[in-house]
Short mmCIF file of C-alpha atoms and ligand atoms in Angstrom, two decimals:
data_model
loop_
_atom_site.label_atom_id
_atom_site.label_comp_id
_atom_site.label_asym_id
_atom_site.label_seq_id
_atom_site.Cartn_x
_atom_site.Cartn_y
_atom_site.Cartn_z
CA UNK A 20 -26.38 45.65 90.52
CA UNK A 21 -29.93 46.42 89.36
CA UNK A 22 -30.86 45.08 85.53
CA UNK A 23 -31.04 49.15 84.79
CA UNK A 24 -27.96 49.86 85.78
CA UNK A 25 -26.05 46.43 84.31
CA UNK A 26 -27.26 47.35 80.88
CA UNK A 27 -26.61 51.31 81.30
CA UNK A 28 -22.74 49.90 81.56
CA UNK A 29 -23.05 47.71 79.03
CA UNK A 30 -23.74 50.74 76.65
CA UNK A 31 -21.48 52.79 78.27
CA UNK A 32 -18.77 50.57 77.34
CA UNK A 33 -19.89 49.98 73.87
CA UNK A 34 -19.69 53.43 73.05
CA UNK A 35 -16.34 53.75 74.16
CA UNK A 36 -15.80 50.42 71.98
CA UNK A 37 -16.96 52.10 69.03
CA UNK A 38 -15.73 55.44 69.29
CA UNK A 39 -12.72 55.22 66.92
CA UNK A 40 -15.84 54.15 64.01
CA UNK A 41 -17.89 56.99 65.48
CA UNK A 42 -15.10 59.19 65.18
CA UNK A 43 -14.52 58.03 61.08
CA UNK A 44 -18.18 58.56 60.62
CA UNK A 45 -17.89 62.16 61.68
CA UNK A 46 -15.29 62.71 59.43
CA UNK A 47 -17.02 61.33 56.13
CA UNK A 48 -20.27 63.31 57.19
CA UNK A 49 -18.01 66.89 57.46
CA UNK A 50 -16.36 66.09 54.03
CA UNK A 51 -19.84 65.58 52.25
CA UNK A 52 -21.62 68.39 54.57
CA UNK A 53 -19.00 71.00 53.43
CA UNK A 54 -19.55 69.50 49.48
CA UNK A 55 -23.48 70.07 49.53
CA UNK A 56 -22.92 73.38 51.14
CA UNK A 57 -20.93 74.28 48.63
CA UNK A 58 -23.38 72.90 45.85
CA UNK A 59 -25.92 75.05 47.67
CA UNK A 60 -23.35 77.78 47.01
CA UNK A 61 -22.54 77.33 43.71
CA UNK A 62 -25.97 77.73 42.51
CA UNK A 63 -27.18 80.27 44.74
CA UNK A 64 -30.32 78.60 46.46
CA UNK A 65 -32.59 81.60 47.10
CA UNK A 66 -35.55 82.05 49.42
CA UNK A 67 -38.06 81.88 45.89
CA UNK A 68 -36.48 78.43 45.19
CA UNK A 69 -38.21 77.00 48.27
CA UNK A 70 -41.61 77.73 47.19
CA UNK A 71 -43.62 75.22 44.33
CA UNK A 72 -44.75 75.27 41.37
CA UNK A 73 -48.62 73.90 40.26
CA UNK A 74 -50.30 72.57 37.02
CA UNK A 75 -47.36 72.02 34.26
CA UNK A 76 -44.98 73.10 36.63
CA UNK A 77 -43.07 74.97 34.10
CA UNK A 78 -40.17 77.42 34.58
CA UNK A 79 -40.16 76.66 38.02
CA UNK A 80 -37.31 78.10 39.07
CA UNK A 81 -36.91 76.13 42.53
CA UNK A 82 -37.12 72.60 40.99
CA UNK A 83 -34.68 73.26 38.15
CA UNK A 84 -31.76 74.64 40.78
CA UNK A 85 -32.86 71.57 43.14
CA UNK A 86 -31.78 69.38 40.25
CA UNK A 87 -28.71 71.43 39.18
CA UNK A 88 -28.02 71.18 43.04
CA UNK A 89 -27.93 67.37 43.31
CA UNK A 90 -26.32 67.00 39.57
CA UNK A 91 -23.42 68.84 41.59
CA UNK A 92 -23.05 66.81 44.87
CA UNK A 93 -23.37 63.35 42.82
CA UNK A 94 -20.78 64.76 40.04
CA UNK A 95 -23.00 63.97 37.56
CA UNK A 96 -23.98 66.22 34.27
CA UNK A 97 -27.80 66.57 35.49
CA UNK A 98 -30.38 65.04 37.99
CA UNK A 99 -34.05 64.54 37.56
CA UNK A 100 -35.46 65.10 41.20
CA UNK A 101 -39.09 64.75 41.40
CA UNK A 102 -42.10 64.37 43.90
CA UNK A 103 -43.90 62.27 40.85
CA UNK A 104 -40.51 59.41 41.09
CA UNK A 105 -42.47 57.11 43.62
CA UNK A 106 -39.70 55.61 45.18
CA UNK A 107 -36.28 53.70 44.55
CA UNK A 108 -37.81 50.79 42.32
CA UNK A 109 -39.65 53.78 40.52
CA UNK A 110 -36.51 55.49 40.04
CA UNK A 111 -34.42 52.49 38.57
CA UNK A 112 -37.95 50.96 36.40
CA UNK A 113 -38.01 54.59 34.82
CA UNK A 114 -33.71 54.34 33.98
CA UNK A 115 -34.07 50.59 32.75
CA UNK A 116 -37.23 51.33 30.60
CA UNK A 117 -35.48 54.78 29.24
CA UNK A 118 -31.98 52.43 28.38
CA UNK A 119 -33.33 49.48 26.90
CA UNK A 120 -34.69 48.91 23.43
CA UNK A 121 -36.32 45.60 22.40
CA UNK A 122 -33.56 42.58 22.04
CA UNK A 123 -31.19 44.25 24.19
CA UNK A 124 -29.53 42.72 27.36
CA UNK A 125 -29.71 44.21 31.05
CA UNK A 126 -27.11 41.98 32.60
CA UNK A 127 -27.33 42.57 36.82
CA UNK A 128 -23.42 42.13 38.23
CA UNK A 129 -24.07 42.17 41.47
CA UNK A 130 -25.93 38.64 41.68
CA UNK A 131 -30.05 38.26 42.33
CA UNK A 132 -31.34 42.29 42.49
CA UNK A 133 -33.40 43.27 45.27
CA UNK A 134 -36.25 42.42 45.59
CA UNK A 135 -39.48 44.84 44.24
CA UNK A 136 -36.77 45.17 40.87
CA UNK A 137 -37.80 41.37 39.68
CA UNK A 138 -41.26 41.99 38.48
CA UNK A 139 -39.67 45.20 36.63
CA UNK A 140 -37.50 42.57 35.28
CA UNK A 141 -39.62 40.03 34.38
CA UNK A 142 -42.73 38.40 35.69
CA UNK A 143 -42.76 35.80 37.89
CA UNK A 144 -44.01 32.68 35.72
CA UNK A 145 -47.99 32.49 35.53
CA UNK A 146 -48.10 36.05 36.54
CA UNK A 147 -47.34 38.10 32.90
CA UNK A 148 -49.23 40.99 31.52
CA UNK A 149 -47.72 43.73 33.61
CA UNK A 150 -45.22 45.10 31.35
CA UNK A 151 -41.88 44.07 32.37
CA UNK A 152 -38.69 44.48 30.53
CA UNK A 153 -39.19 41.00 29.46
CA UNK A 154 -42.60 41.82 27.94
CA UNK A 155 -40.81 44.54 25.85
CA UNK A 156 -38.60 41.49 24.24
CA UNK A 157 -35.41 42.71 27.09
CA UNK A 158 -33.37 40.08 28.13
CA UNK A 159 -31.67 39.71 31.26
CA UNK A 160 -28.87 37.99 32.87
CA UNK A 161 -26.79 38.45 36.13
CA UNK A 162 -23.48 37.32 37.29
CA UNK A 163 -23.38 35.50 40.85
CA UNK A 164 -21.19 36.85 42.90
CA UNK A 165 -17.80 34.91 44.35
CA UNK A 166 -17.68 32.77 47.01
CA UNK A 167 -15.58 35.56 48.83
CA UNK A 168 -19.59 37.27 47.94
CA UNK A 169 -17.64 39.67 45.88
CA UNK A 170 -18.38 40.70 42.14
CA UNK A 171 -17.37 38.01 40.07
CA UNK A 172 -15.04 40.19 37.63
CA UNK A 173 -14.23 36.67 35.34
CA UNK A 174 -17.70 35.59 35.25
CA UNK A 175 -18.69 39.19 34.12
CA UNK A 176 -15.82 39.81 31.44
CA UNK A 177 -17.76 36.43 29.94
CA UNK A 178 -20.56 37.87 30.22
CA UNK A 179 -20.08 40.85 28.53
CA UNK A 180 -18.11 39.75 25.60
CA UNK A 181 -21.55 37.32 24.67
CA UNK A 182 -25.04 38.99 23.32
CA UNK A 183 -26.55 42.95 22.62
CA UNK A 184 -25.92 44.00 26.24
CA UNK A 185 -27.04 47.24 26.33
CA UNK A 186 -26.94 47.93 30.15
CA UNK A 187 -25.16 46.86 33.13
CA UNK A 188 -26.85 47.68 36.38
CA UNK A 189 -24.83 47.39 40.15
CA UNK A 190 -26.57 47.35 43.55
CA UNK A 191 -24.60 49.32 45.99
CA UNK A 192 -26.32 47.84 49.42
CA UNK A 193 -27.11 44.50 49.90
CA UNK A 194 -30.99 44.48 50.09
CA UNK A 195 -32.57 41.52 51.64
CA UNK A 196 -30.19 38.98 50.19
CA UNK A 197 -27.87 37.52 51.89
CA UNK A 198 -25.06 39.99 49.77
CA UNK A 199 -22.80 42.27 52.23
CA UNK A 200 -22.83 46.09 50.60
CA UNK A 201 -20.17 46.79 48.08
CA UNK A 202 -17.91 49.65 48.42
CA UNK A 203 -17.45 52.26 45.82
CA UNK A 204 -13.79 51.05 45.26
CA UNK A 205 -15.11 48.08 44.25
CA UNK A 206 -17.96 49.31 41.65
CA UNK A 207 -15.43 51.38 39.93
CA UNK A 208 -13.17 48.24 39.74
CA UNK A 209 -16.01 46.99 37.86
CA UNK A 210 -17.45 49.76 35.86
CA UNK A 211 -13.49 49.62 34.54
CA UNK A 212 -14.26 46.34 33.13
CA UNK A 213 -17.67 46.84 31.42
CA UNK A 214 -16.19 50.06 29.68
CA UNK A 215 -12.84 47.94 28.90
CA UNK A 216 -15.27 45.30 27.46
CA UNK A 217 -18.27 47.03 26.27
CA UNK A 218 -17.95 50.87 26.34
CA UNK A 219 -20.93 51.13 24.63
CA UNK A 220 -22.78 49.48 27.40
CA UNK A 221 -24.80 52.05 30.04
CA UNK A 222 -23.40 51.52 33.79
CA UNK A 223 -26.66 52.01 36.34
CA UNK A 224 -25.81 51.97 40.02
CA UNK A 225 -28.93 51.23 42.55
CA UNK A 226 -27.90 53.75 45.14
CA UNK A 227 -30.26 53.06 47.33
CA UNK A 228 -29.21 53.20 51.11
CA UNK A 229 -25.56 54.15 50.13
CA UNK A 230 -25.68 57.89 49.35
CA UNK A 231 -23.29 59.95 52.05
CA UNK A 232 -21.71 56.74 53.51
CA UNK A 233 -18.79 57.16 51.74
CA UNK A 234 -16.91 60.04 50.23
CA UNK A 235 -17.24 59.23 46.77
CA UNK A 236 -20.77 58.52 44.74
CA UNK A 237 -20.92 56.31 41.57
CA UNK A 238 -20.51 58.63 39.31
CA UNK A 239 -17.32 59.44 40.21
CA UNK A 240 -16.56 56.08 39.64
CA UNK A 241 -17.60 56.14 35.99
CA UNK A 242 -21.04 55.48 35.99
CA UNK A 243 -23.17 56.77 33.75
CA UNK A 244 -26.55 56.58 35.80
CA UNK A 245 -27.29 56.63 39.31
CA UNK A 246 -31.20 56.36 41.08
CA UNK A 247 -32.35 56.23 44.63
CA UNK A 248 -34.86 57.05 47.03
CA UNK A 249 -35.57 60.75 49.21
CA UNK A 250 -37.13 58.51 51.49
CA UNK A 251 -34.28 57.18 52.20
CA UNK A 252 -30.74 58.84 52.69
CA UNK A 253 -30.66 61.78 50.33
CA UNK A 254 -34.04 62.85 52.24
CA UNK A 255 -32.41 63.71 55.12
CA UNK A 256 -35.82 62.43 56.77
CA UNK A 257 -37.79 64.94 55.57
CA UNK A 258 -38.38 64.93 51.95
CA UNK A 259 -41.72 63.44 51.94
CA UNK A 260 -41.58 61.39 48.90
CA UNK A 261 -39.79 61.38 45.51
CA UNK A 262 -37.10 59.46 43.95
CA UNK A 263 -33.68 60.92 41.91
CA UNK A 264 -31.62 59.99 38.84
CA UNK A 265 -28.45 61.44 38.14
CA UNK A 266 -26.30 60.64 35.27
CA UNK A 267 -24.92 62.04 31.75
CA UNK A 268 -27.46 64.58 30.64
CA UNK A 269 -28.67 62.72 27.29
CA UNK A 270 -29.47 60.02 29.66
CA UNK A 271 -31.35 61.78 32.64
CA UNK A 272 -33.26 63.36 29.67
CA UNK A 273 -34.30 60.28 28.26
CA UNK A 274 -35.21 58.93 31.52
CA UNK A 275 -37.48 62.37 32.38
CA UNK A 276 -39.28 61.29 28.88
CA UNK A 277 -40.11 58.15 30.74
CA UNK A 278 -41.00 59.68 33.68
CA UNK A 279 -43.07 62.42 31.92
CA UNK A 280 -43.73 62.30 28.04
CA UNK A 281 -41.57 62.36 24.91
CA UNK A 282 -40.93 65.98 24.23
CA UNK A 283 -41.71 67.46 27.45
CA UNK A 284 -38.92 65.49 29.67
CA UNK A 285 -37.79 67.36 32.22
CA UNK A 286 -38.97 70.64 31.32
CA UNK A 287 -42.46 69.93 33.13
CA UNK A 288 -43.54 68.43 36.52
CA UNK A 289 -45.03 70.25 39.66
CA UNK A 290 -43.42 70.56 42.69
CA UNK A 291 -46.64 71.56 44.93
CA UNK A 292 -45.22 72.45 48.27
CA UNK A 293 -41.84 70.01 48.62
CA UNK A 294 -38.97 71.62 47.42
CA UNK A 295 -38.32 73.50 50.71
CA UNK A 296 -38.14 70.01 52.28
CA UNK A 297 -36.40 68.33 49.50
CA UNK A 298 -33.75 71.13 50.40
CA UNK A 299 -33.43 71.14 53.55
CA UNK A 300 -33.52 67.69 53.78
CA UNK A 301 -30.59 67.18 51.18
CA UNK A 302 -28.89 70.06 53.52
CA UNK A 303 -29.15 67.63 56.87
CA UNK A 304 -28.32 64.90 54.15
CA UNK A 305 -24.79 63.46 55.38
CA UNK A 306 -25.56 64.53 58.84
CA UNK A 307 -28.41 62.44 59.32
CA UNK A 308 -26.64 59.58 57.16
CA UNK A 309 -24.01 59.78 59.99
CA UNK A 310 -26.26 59.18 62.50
CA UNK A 311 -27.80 56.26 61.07
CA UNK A 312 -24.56 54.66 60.70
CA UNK A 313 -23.37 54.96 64.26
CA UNK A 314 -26.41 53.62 65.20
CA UNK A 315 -26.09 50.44 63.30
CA UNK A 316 -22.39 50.11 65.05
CA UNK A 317 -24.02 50.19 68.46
CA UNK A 318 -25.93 47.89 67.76
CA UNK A 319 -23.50 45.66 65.55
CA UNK A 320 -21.28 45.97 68.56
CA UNK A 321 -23.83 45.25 71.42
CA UNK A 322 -25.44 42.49 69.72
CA UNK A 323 -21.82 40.75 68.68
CA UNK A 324 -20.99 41.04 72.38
CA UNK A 325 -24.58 39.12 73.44
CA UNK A 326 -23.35 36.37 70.97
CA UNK A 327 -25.75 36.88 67.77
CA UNK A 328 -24.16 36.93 64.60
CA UNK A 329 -24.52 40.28 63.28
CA UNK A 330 -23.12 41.92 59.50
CA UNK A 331 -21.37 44.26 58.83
CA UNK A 332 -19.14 43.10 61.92
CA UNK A 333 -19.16 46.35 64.12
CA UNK A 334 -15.33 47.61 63.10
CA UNK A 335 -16.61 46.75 59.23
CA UNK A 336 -16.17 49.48 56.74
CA UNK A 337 -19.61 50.69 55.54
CA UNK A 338 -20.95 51.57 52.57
CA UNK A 339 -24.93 51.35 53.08
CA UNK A 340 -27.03 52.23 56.12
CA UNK A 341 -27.65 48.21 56.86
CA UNK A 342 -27.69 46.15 59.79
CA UNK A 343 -28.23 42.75 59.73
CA UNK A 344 -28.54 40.63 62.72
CA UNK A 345 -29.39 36.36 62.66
CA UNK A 346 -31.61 35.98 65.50
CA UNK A 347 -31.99 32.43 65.03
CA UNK A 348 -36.09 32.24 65.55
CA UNK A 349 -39.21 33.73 64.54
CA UNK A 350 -39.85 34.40 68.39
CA UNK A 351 -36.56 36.64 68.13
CA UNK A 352 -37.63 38.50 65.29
CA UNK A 353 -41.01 39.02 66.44
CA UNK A 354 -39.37 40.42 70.16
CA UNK A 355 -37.27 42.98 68.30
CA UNK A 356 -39.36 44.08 65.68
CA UNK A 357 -41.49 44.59 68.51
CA UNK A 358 -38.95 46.43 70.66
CA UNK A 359 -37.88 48.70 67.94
CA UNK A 360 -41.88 49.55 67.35
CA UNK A 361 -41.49 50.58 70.92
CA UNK A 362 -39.25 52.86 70.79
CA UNK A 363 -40.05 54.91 68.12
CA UNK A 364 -41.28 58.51 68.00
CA UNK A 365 -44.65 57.25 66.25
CA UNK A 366 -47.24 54.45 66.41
CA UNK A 367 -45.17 53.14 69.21
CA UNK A 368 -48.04 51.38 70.72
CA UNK A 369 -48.70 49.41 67.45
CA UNK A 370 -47.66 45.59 67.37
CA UNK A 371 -46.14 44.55 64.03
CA UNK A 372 -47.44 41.45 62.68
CA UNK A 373 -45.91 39.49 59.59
CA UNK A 374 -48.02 40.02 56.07
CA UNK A 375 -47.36 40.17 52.82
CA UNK A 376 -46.30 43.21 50.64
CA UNK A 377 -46.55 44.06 47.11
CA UNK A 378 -43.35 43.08 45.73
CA UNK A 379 -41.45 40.98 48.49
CA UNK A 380 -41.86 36.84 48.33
CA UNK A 381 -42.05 35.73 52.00
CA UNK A 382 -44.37 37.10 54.44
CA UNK A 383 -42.14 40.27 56.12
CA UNK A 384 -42.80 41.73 59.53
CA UNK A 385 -42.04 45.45 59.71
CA UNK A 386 -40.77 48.18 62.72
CA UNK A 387 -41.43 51.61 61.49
CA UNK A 388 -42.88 54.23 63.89
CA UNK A 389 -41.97 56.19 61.16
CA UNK A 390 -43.16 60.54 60.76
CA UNK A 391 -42.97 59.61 56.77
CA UNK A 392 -44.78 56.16 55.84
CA UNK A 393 -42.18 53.32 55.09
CA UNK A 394 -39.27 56.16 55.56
CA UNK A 395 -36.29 54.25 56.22
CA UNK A 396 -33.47 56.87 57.00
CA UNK A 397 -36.13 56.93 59.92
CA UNK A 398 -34.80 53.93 62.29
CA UNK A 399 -37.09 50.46 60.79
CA UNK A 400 -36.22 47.40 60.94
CA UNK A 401 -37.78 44.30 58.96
CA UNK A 402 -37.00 40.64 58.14
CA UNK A 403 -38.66 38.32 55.94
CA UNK A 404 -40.00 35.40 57.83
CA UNK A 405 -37.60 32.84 56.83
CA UNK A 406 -34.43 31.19 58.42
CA UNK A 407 -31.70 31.96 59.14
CA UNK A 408 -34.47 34.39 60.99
CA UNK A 409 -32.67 37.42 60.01
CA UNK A 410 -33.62 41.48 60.88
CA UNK A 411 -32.03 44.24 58.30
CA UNK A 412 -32.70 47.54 60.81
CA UNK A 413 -31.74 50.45 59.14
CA UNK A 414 -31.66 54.27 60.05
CA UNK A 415 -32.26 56.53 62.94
CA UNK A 416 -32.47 60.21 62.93
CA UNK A 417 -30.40 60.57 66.04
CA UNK A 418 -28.13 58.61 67.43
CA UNK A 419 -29.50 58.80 70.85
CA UNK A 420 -32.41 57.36 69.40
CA UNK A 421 -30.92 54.52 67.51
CA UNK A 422 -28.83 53.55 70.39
CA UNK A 423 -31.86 53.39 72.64
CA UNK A 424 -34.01 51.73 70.30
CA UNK A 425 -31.19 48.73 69.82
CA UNK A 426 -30.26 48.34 73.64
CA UNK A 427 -34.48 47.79 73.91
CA UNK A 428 -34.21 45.35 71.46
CA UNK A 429 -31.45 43.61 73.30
CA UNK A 430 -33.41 43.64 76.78
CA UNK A 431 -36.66 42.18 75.07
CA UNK A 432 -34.63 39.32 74.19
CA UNK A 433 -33.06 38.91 76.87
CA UNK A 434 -36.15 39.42 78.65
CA UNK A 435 -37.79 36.47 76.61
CA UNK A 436 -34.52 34.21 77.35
CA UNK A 437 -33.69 34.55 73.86
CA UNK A 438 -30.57 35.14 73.94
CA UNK A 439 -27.51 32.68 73.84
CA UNK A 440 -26.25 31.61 77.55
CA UNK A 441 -23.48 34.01 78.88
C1 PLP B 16 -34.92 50.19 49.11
C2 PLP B 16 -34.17 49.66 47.98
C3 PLP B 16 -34.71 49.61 46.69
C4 PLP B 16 -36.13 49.99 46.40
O1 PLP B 16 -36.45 51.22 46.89
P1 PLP B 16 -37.96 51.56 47.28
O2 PLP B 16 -37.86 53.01 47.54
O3 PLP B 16 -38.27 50.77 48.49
O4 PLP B 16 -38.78 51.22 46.12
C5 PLP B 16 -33.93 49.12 45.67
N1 PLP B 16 -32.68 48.70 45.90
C6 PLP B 16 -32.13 48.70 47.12
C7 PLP B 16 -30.74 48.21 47.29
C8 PLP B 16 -32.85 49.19 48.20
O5 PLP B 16 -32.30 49.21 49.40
#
């Protein structure tokens, strides 16, 4: 049999592997399609909302229903959806700074945070004078999490019941720790504890990577502030930039007086020419979520079945969009960075090389032949250069693309003889 047609098979027979997971996925991505149609709906998204707004940016019309629009599909009171919200860490810097006051405590329960929110935290030593909540006399703390790597629910009711803590934040995904995502079941578990404890405390949820993967947000699960990125799920791949919060509305305002001024908040902001995307990309939303997740269970499952440790485990439930997979070597990271490069729709004839990046500790090599820069609802995949030599791919408009992308991977490795003997 030629090496073509071996690894055609090979696929072949994954996908039928993974179709009952396929099939699930489907079913989470109708359920949340129908609920932003119906948000659409509900507040009667016109032709004039799609066009911008310049200068001040006030009254505009478009911006204001966007928000109302995502306040509705996360459950929340109100959203502050904005062009001018950077990215993810911008989003959850501008919640943290709007929550906490001077000798309050931000307590993290989901173990070490990821990574970019640790200078927003506090500075590394020797490298101050940036601002940080620590500058602003915040103090922080975070619970580990169990050895089972769940939230430590004794460690945090300890926790709680000691200091001024003001606000507890949760990370949905896992980031580039070695932490597996944590289902909403398990924030609201919780969120039950810090309002049981502390129900003065304000509940913040890093959303980031997790929005449409399951059919419940945070807020349903009682907390009082979520933030993520457009360029990432909720951006359907093609909001160009811009970040969201979502939350109870004295909050969200308080946060828009960070993001803008106090007293003009949310009332001001221009939306130049994005709301039309920001739309339709919320609209393809849990579609293009979908995608992304079947395409990191092919290549959970195809990678587990060429003996790599991968995680999630391919039959895993899934609450995030990633896929980790030990490689073992820098060689092997380097070959399917590489491959994924390769395959994509953009700069596919660019070679990643390791550097470093604003934010991240270890030199991090990077796959993104991305149409958005750093986009990564857009199939990426990146891994800090450190052992256990570990990629965290994420994304992929299209399945077809994602499962393409991941079976290159697998041949470049196998290619190199970098794969364990089968
Ligand atoms: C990506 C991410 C962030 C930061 O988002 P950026 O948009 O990259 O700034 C924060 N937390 C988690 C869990 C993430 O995945």
């Amino acid at each position: 049999m030629s090496e073509d047609r071996r690894w055609a098979e090979l696929a072949d027979e994954i996908d039928r592997q993974i179709e009952p997971q396929k099939r699930q996925i489907d079913d989470i991505a109708f359920s949340n399609q129908i609920k932003v149609l119906e948000a659409f709906r509900h507040h009667r998204v016109s032709d004039v909302h799609l066009r911008g707004s310049t200068g001040y940016g006030y009254h505009d019309a478009g911006r204001e229903t966007l928000e109302s629009v995502y306040a509705r599909v996360f459950r929340a009171e109100a959203a502050l959806v904005r062009p001018q919200i950077i990215s993810g860490t911008h989003a959850l810097a501008l919640a943290f700074f709007a929550v906490l006051r001077p000798g309050d405590t931000l307590i993290y329960a989901t173990g070490e945070p990821y990574d970019t929110l640790r200078p927003v935290i506090g500075p590394p030593a020797g490298e101050g004078g940036k601002g940080s909540l620590a500058e602003w006399g915040v103090r922080y703390d975070q619970v580990e999490r169990t050895p089972e790597d769940g939230i430590d629910l004794e460690s945090l009711r300890r926790r709680l019941n000691r200091g001024r803590v003001r606000a507890v934040a949760l990370q949905r995904s896992g980031g580039y720790s070695g932490h597996r995502a944590l289902t909403i079941d398990e924030l609201e578990e919780a969120i039950r504890l810090v309002r049981e404890c502390r129900p003065e405390a304000v509940v913040v949820v890093d959303n980031c990577y997790g929005e449409f993967t399951e059919l419940r947000e945070p807020v349903e699960a009682g907390a009082d502030l979520v933030a993520g990125s457009l360029i990432k799920n909720p951006g359907g791949g093609l909001a160009p930039t811009g970040g969201y919060v979502a939350g109870k509305r004295s909050l969200v305002e308080l946060v828009a007086c960070r993001l803008t001024a106090p007293g003009i908040g949310s009332e001001a902001g221009p939306t130049g020419d994005v709301l039309r995307l920001f739309f339709q990309g919320l609209y393809l939303a849990p579609h293009a979520v979908a995608q992304a997740v079947k395409s990191a269970v092919f290549g959970a499952a195809l990678f587990e079945r060429l003996g790599l440790p991968v995680q999630p485990r391919w039959d895993q439930r899934r609450t995030d969009l990633v896929q980790r997979f030990d490689l073992g070597s820098p060689e092997a990271v380097l070959a399917f960075c590489r491959a994924i490069q390769e395959a994509s729709p953009v700069d596919a004839h660019v070679v990643p090389e390791p550097w470093t990046m604003p934010g991240y500790g270890d030199p991090v090599v990077m796959a993104a032949g991305t149409f958005i820069q750093g986009a990564s609802l857009e199939l990426s995949a990146d891994a800090p250069i450190r052992p256990p030599y570990r990629v965290f791919a994420q994304g992929g408009l299209t399945y077809e693309h994602g499962r393409f992308a991941y079976l290159s991977a697998a041949r470049a490795l196998d290619a190199a003889g970098l794969l364990p003997r089968r």
